[in-house]
Structure formats: C-alpha cells, structure tokens
CSV table of C-alpha atoms in Angstrom, one decimal:
chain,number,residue,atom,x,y,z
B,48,UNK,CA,0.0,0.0,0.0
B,49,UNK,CA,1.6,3.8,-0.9
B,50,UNK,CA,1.1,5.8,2.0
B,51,UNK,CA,1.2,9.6,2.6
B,52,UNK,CA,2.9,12.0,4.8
B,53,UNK,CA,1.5,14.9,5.3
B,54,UNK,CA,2.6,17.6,8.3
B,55,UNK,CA,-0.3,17.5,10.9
B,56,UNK,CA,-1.1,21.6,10.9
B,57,UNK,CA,-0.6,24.4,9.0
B,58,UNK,CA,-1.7,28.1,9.1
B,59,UNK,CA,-2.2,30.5,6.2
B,60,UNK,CA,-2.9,33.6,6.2
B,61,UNK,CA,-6.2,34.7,5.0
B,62,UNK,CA,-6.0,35.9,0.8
B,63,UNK,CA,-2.3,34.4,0.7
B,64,UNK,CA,-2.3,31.0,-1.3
B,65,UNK,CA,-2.2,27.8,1.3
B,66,UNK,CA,0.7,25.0,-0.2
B,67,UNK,CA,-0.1,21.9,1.4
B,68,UNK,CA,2.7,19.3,0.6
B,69,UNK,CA,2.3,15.4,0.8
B,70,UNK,CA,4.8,12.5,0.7
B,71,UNK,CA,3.9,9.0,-1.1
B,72,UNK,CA,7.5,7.6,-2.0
B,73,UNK,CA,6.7,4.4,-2.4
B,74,UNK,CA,3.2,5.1,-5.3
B,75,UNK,CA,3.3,2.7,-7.6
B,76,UNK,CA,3.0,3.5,-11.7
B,77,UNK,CA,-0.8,3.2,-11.7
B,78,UNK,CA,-1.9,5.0,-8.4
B,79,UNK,CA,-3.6,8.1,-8.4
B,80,UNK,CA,-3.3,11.8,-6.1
B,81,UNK,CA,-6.6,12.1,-4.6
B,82,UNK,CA,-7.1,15.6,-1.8
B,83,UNK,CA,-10.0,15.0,-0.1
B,84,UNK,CA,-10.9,18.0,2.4
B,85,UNK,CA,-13.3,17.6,5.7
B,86,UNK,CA,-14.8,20.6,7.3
B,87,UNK,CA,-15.2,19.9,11.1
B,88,UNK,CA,-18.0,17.1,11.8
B,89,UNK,CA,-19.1,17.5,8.1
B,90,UNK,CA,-18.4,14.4,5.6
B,91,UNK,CA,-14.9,14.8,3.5
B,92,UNK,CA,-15.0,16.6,0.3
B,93,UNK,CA,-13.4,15.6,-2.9
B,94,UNK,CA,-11.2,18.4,-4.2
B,95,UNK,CA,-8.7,17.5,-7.2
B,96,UNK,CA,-7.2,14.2,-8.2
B,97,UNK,CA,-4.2,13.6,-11.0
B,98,UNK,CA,-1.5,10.7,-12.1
B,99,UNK,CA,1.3,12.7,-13.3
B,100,UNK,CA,0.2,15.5,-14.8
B,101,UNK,CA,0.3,19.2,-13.1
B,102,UNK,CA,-4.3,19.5,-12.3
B,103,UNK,CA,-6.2,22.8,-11.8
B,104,UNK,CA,-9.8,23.2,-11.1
B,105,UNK,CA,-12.1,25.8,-9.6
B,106,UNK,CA,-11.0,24.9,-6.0
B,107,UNK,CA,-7.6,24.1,-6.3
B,108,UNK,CA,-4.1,23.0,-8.1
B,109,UNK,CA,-2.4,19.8,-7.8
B,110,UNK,CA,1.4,19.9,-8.6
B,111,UNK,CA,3.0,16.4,-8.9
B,112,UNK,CA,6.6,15.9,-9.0
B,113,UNK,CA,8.1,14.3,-12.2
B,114,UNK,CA,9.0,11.5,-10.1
B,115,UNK,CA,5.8,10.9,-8.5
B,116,UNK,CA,7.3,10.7,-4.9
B,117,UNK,CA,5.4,13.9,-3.4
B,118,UNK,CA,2.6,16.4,-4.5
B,119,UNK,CA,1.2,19.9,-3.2
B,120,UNK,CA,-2.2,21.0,-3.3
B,121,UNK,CA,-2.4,24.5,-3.8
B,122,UNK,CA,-5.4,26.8,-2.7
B,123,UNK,CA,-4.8,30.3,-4.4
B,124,UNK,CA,-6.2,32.2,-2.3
B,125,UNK,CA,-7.1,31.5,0.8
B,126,UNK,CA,-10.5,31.8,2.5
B,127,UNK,CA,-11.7,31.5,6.3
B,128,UNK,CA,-14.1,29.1,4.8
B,129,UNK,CA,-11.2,27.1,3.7
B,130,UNK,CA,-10.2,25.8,7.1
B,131,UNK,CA,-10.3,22.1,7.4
B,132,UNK,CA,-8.4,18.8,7.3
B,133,UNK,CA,-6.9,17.7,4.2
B,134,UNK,CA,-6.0,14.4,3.0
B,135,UNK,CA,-3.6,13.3,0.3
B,136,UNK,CA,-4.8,9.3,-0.6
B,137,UNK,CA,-3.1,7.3,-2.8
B,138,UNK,CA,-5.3,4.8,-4.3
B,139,UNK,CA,-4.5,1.3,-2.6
B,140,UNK,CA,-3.5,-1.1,-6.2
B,141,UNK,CA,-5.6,-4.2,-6.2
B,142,UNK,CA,-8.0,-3.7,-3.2
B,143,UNK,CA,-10.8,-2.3,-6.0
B,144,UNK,CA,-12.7,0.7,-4.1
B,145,UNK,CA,-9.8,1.2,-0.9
B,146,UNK,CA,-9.3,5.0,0.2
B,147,UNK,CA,-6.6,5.2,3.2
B,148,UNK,CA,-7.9,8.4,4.8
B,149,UNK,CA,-4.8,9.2,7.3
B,150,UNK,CA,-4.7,11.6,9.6
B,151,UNK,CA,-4.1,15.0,7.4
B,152,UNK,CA,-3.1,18.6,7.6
B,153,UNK,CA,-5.5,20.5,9.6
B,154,UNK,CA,-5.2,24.2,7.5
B,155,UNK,CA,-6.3,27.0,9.5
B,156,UNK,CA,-7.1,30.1,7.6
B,157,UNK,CA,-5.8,33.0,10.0
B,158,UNK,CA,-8.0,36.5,9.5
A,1399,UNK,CA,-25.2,19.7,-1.3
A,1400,UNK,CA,-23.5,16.6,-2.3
A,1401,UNK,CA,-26.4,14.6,-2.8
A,1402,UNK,CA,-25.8,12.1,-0.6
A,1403,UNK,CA,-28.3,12.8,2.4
A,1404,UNK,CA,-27.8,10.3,5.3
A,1405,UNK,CA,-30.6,10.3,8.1
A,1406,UNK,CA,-30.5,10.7,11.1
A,1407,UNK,CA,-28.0,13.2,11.4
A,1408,UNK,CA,-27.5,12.5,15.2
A,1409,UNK,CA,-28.9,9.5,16.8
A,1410,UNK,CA,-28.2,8.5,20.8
A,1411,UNK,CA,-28.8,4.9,21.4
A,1412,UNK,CA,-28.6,2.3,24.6
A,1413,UNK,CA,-27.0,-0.7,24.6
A,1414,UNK,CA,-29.5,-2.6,23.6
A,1415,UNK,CA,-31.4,-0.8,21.2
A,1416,UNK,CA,-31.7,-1.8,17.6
A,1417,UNK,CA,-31.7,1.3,15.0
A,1418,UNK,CA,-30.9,1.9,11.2
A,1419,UNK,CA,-28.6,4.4,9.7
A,1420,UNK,CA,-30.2,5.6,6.4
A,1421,UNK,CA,-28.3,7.1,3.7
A,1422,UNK,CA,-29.3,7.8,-0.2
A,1423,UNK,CA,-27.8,9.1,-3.2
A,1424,UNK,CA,-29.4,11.0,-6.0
A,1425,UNK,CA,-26.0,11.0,-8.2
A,1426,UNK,CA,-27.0,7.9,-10.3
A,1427,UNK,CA,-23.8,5.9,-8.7
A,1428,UNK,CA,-23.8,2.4,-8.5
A,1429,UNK,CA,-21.3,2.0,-5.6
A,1430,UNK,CA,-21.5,3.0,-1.8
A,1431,UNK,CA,-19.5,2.7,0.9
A,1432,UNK,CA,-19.7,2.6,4.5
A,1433,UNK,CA,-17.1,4.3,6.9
A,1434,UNK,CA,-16.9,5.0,10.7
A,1435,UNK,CA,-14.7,8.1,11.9
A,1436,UNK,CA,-13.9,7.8,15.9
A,1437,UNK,CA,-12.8,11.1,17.8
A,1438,UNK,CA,-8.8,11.8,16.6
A,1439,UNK,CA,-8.9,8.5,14.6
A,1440,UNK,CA,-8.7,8.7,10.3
A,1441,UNK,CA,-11.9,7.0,8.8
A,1442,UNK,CA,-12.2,3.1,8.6
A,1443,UNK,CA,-13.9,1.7,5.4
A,1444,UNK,CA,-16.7,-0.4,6.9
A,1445,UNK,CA,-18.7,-1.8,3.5
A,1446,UNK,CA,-18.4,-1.3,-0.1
A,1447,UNK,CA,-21.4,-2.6,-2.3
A,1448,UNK,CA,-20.7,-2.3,-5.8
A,1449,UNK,CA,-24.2,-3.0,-8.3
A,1450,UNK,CA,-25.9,-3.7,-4.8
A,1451,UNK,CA,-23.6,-6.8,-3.9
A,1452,UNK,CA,-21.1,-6.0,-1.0
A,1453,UNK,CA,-17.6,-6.2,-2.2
A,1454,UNK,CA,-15.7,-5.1,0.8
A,1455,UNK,CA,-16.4,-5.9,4.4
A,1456,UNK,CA,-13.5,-4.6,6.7
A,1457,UNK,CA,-13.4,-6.9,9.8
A,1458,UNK,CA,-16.9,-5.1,11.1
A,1459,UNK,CA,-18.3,-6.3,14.1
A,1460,UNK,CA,-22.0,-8.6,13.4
A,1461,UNK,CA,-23.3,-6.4,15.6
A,1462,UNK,CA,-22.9,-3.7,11.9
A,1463,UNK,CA,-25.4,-5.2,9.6
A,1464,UNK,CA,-25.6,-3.0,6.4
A,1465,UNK,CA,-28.3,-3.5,3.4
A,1466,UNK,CA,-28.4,-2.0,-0.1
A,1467,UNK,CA,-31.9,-2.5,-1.5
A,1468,UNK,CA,-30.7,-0.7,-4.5
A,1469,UNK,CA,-28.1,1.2,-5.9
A,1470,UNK,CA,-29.8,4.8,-4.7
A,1471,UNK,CA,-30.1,3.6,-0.7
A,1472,UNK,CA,-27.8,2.1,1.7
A,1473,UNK,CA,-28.6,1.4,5.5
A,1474,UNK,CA,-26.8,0.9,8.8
A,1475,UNK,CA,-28.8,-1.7,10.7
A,1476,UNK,CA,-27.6,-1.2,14.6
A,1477,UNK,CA,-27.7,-3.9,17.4
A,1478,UNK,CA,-26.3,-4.1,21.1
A,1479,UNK,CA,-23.6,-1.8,20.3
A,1480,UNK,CA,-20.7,-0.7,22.8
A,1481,UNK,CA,-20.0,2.8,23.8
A,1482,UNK,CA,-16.9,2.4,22.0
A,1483,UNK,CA,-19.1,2.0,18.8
A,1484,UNK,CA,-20.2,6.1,19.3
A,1485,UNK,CA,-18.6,7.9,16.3
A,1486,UNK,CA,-19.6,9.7,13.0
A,1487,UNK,CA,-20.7,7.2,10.3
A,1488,UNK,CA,-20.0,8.6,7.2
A,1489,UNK,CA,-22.0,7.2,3.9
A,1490,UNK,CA,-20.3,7.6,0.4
A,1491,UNK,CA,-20.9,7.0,-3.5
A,1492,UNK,CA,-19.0,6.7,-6.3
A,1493,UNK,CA,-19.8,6.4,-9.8
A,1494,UNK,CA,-18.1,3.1,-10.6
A,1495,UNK,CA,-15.5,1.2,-8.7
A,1496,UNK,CA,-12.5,1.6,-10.3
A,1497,UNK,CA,-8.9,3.6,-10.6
A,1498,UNK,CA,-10.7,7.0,-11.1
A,1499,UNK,CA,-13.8,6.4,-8.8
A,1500,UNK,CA,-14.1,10.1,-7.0
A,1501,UNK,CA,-16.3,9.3,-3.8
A,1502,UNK,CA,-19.2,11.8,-2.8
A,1503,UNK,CA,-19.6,11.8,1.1
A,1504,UNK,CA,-22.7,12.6,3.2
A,1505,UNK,CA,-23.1,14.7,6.2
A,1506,UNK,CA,-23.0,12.1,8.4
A,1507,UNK,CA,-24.9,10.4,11.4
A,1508,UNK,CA,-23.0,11.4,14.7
A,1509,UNK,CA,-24.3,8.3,16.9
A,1510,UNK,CA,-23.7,8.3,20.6
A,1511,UNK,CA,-24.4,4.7,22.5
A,1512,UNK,CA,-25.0,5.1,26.1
C-alpha cells in the first residue's frame, strides 16, 4: 500500500495562497493523487485528483513531481471558509474501491 | 449539497437498542460505501457494495449489519452496540468502482451509544 505523509497543521494567512505538501514515496506506476478536504463534523469533500500531470480546477491546483514521490495542493487564495483537514490518498493497487484516509493537515485560515 | 443525504444526522442509542442508519444518493452511482470516523482517529472503510452486492467488508463487528436495496439507498442496521461503537458514520458514493472512482460523502450520522 503507498502511504502519505502529510505535516499535521498548517496556518495560512487569510488571501495568501495555502501549499499543502504530501509525501507518497513508495506510489506505484498506476496509483492516483486524490485531496480530499473535511470541514469539522461535516463528511470529507473531494477536491482534485491527478497521475502525473500538473491538475487545476475551480477549488484548487495539484502539482505532482516528475517523479511521483510527493505532491502539493495548492489553494490560491485563501479563504476562512477554507479551514479544514486535508488528506492526500493514494489509491491502494488491487483492493478495488480502498481509500486510506490518514490523519491529514489540519489548515487554518488566520483573518 | 453533495447529494448524498444520510438520516439521522444524530442519533443517541442504549446498549440494547436496535436502530438503522439511512443514507441515499441521488448521483446515479452504482457503488456505496460505508465508513466510521472515531474522535482523533482517520476514517475506517466499513462496506463497499458495488451493483448492490457488498464487495468489501473490513473486519466489522456482526453487531454492523448494512443493506443496499438498490443502488440509490444504503442502510446501517444497529444492534447491542458498545460505547466504543459512538462515532460519526460517514455514507459515500462513487460512480463506478475503479482507478478514477471520485467518492461523494454525506453529512453524516454522529451516533452516541450510552
């Protein structure tokens, strides 16, 4: 199974873009990125996925290194609405529908 | 709105009560998924049914007895549960199993056994 690292907190400052960085050294060639996000005691939230390729969408920006071994989610700017936990999953090979949630980066947005 | 509504959102229970967690999806999925998320614990993949026949059953206690009627509803059947059972259950969809499967989660039933 490719695990993640991710640091357990980070604070951003509010309009300032938030990097949140992620470890998975040992992904395998046909593993995903996923960043899920959970808003406290709310259910987690998908936000941007990718397999090598740099990813942008309306929330966020995925940049994955060239050798796969780490990624950083990037929010641009940075809302109060933004603070939550975020979790970098690598999709488990071979166990079909498996998401390992870990533990995450709790973001808080700082006014 | 993520359109997956679970019901209830809180539920306290006894011991030895028997109650259902209720969750449905109005995404046109055909996979759900079951997880548990304890107090400073990561969330634990309970069930997955995939086309209404469960795929994935993680080591869950009997006394965790989910049902999928059909691909649109999923339930949580509850019996004699611990306090250590008290947690948020988390419901989930996905369009299709598979390498690209992006899971939409409820809100979640915070459930407190006394």
């Amino acid at each position: 199974d490719a695990k993640t690292t991710q640091p357990p907190s980070m604070d951003c400052a509010e309009g300032r873009a938030a990097n949140l960085p992620c470890n998975h050294s040992t992904i395998s060639g046909n593993e995903y990125v996923y960043w899920y996000r959970q808003i406290h005691s709310q259910g987690p939230q998908y936000i941007i996925h990718g397999l090598k390729n740099n990813e942008t969408n309306e929330m966020a920006s995925l940049i994955i290194t060239e050798d796969r071994k780490s990624s950083t989610l990037i929010l641009p700017h940075a809302t109060l609405r933004d603070t939550a936990v975020y979790y970098c999953i690598v999709r488990i090979a071979n166990t079909g529908n498996q998401f390992y949630f870990g533990t995450g980066t709790s973001l808080t947005v700082i006014p | 709105e993520t359109g997956v509504t679970q019901t209830p959102r809180h539920l306290v229970m006894g011991m030895t009560n028997k109650k259902s967690l209720k969750c449905e999806q109005h995404l046109g999925h055909n996979a759900m998924y079951w997880y548990k998320q304890s107090a400073k614990k990561p969330l634990e993949l309970m069930f997955v049914y995939s086309l209404e026949e469960r795929v994935e059953n993680n080591s869950v206690p009997s006394r965790f007895s989910p049902e999928c009627p059909n691909s649109s509803h999923l339930f949580l059947h509850l019996h004699t549960l611990q306090p250590e059972d008290s947690a948020l259950y988390l419901c989930a969809s996905s369009q299709e199993p598979g390498r690209k499967n992006i899971q939409y989660f409820g809100a979640g039933t915070r459930l407190s056994v006394l």
